[in-house]
Coordinates of C-alpha atoms in Angstrom, one line a residue:
M290 CA 0.0 0.0 0.0
T291 CA 1.0 3.6 -0.4
S292 CA 1.0 3.8 3.4
G293 CA 4.0 1.4 3.5
Y294 CA 2.1 -1.5 4.9
Y295 CA 2.3 -4.9 3.1
I296 CA -0.8 -6.6 1.6
P297 CA -0.9 -10.0 -0.1
I298 CA -3.0 -8.7 -3.0
Y299 CA -2.6 -5.8 -5.3
N300 CA -5.6 -4.1 -7.0
D301 CA -4.3 -2.4 -10.2
N302 CA -7.2 -0.4 -11.6
R303 CA -4.9 1.3 -14.1
K304 CA -5.0 -1.8 -16.3
L305 CA -8.7 -1.1 -16.9
L306 CA -7.8 2.1 -18.8
F307 CA -6.6 0.0 -21.8
Y308 CA -10.0 -1.4 -22.5
P309 CA -12.8 1.0 -23.7
K310 CA -15.5 -1.4 -22.5
Y311 CA -14.1 -1.4 -18.9
R312 CA -13.8 2.4 -18.9
R313 CA -17.5 2.6 -20.0
L314 CA -18.4 0.0 -17.4
I315 CA -16.8 2.0 -14.6
A316 CA -18.3 5.3 -15.7
N317 CA -21.7 3.7 -15.9
G318 CA -21.2 2.2 -12.4
L319 CA -20.2 5.6 -10.9
Q320 CA -23.1 7.3 -12.6
K321 CA -25.5 4.6 -11.2
I322 CA -24.3 5.3 -7.7
I323 CA -24.9 9.0 -8.1
K324 CA -28.3 8.5 -9.6
E325 CA -29.5 5.8 -7.1
E326 CA -28.4 7.8 -4.1
K327 CA -29.6 11.1 -5.6
I328 CA -26.3 12.8 -5.1
S329 CA -26.3 16.3 -6.3
Y330 CA -23.2 17.8 -8.0
D331 CA -21.9 20.7 -10.0
I332 CA -18.3 19.4 -10.6
I333 CA -16.6 16.0 -10.8
A334 CA -13.0 16.0 -9.3
G335 CA -10.5 13.2 -9.8
V336 CA -7.7 12.4 -7.3
A337 CA -4.3 12.3 -8.9
T338 CA -3.3 10.2 -10.5
G339 CA -5.5 7.1 -10.5
G340 CA -8.8 8.9 -10.3
I341 CA -8.2 11.4 -13.0
S342 CA -9.1 9.3 -16.1
H343 CA -12.2 7.7 -14.5
A344 CA -13.4 11.1 -13.2
T345 CA -12.9 12.5 -16.7
S346 CA -15.0 9.7 -18.3
L347 CA -17.7 10.3 -15.7
A348 CA -17.7 14.1 -16.2
N349 CA -18.0 13.6 -19.9
K350 CA -20.9 11.2 -19.4
L351 CA -22.6 13.7 -17.1
D352 CA -21.7 16.7 -19.3
C353 CA -20.4 18.7 -16.3
P354 CA -17.1 20.5 -15.3
F355 CA -14.1 18.4 -14.4
I356 CA -11.1 19.3 -12.1
Y357 CA -8.4 17.2 -10.4
V358 CA -6.5 17.4 -7.2
R359 CA -2.7 16.9 -7.0
D360 CA -1.1 15.4 -3.9
K361 CA 1.4 18.3 -4.0
A362 CA 1.4 21.7 -5.7
K363 CA 3.4 22.0 -8.9
G364 CA 6.9 23.4 -8.4
H365 CA 6.4 25.8 -11.3
G366 CA 3.7 27.7 -13.2
L367 CA 0.8 28.6 -10.9
H368 CA 1.8 26.2 -8.1
S369 CA -1.7 24.8 -8.1
K370 CA -2.9 21.7 -6.2
I371 CA -6.3 21.9 -7.9
E372 CA -6.1 21.9 -11.7
G373 CA -8.8 22.9 -14.1
M374 CA -10.5 25.6 -11.9
V375 CA -11.4 28.7 -13.7
S376 CA -11.1 30.8 -10.5
K377 CA -9.4 30.2 -7.2
D378 CA -12.8 29.8 -5.4
L379 CA -15.3 27.0 -6.0
Q380 CA -18.0 29.4 -4.5
G381 CA -20.0 26.7 -2.8
Q382 CA -20.4 24.4 -5.8
K383 CA -21.0 20.7 -5.0
V384 CA -18.1 18.5 -5.9
I385 CA -18.0 14.7 -6.0
V386 CA -14.5 13.3 -5.5
I387 CA -13.6 10.2 -7.7
E388 CA -10.8 7.9 -6.6
D389 CA -9.6 4.7 -8.1
L390 CA -8.7 2.9 -4.9
I391 CA -9.1 3.6 -1.2
S392 CA -6.7 1.8 1.3
T393 CA -5.9 4.0 4.3
G394 CA -7.8 6.9 2.7
G395 CA -5.1 9.5 3.1
S396 CA -4.9 10.8 -0.4
S397 CA -8.6 10.8 -0.9
A398 CA -9.2 12.7 2.4
R399 CA -6.5 15.2 1.5
A400 CA -8.3 15.8 -1.8
V401 CA -11.6 16.4 0.0
E402 CA -9.9 18.9 2.4
E403 CA -8.2 20.7 -0.4
L404 CA -11.5 21.2 -2.3
R405 CA -13.2 22.3 0.8
S406 CA -10.4 24.8 1.5
A407 CA -11.3 26.3 -2.0
N408 CA -14.9 26.6 -0.8
G409 CA -16.2 23.5 -2.5
V410 CA -19.0 21.5 -0.9
V411 CA -17.7 17.9 -0.8
E412 CA -20.1 15.4 0.7
Y413 CA -19.1 12.3 -1.3
C414 CA -16.0 10.4 -2.3
I415 CA -16.7 7.5 -4.7
S416 CA -14.1 4.9 -5.5
I417 CA -13.7 2.0 -7.9
F418 CA -12.3 -0.2 -5.2
N419 CA -12.2 0.0 -1.4
Y420 CA -10.3 -2.2 1.1
C421 CA -12.8 -0.9 3.7
L422 CA -10.3 -0.6 6.5
D423 CA -11.5 0.8 9.8
K424 CA -8.7 3.4 9.6
S425 CA -10.0 4.9 6.4
Q426 CA -13.6 4.9 7.5
Q427 CA -12.8 6.7 10.7
L428 CA -10.8 9.3 8.7
F429 CA -13.9 10.2 6.6
D430 CA -16.3 9.9 9.5
N431 CA -14.2 12.3 11.5
M432 CA -14.2 15.0 8.9
D433 CA -16.2 18.1 9.6
P434 CA -18.6 17.7 8.0
K435 CA -18.4 14.0 7.5
C436 CA -17.7 12.8 3.9
E437 CA -19.7 9.8 2.7
V438 CA -17.7 7.0 0.9
R439 CA -19.2 4.8 -1.8
S440 CA -17.4 2.2 -3.9
L441 CA -18.1 0.0 -6.9
L442 CA -16.3 -3.0 -5.4
T443 CA -15.0 -3.8 -1.9
Y444 CA -12.3 -6.2 -0.6
D445 CA -14.9 -8.4 1.1
V446 CA -17.1 -8.7 -2.0
L447 CA -14.0 -9.4 -4.2
L448 CA -12.8 -12.1 -1.8
D449 CA -16.3 -13.7 -1.7
I450 CA -16.4 -13.8 -5.5
A451 CA -12.9 -15.2 -5.8
D452 CA -13.7 -17.9 -3.2
K453 CA -17.1 -18.9 -4.6
G454 CA -15.9 -18.7 -8.2
G455 CA -12.9 -20.9 -7.5
Y456 CA -10.5 -18.3 -8.8
L457 CA -8.1 -18.8 -5.8
D458 CA -7.1 -22.0 -3.9
T459 CA -7.9 -22.6 -0.2
K460 CA -4.5 -21.5 0.9
Q461 CA -4.7 -18.1 -0.9
I462 CA -8.2 -17.5 0.4
K463 CA -7.0 -18.2 4.0
L464 CA -4.1 -15.8 3.6
L465 CA -6.4 -13.0 2.3
K466 CA -8.9 -13.6 5.1
E467 CA -6.0 -13.5 7.6
W468 CA -4.9 -10.1 6.2
R469 CA -8.4 -8.8 6.5
K470 CA -8.5 -9.5 10.2
D471 CA -5.2 -7.7 10.9
P472 CA -4.2 -5.5 7.9
F473 CA -1.6 -3.5 9.8
G474 CA 0.0 -6.4 11.6
W475 CA 0.0 -8.9 8.8
G476 CA 3.2 -7.8 7.2
D477 CA 5.2 -8.0 10.4
K478 CA 3.9 -11.5 11.1
H479 CA 5.0 -12.7 7.6
G480 CA 8.4 -11.0 7.6
F481 CA 7.4 -7.8 5.8
P482 CA 7.9 -4.9 8.1
R483 CA 6.3 -1.6 7.3
V484 CA 8.3 0.6 4.9
K485 CA 8.5 4.1 6.5
K486 CA 7.7 6.9 4.0

């Protein structure tokens, strides 16, 4: 994980970008969440870098403005962290944050806070995949105001499908369930100490 903790599975959503049908599938799924939950919006924002392309596809589908949030400001030019804004103030517009993957939630939460600091109203962060760690849920729950998280696919659902579909053997499923019970201690137990960033 970006946080430096080890995990026995890697979810690489970037490979989905190669296939037009998967890009459409994701954009349709994101739109479905917005429609079913009646989430109002003015702007779609992608989190750099993994959320940018999927947020762009969604914004095109919804025919609405698109912006994206960098983890760090550019070292040259306008030194912006939020790209695509036509002014420095979002003036109370409603922004939905799109992320490709949520593990500990740090990059997504920073994007939400950055948009809020520019006077954007951010009530939802939607991801393609979510490990659903308590740490990330607490991060979003403790925001003021709270930011709701929705995801197309979660770790537990993925694991259930892999198990029932016979995609993984019993040993692999056991390993992944063990990680789920102790995601931040799993690496140490298996000889993979956390890499400090």
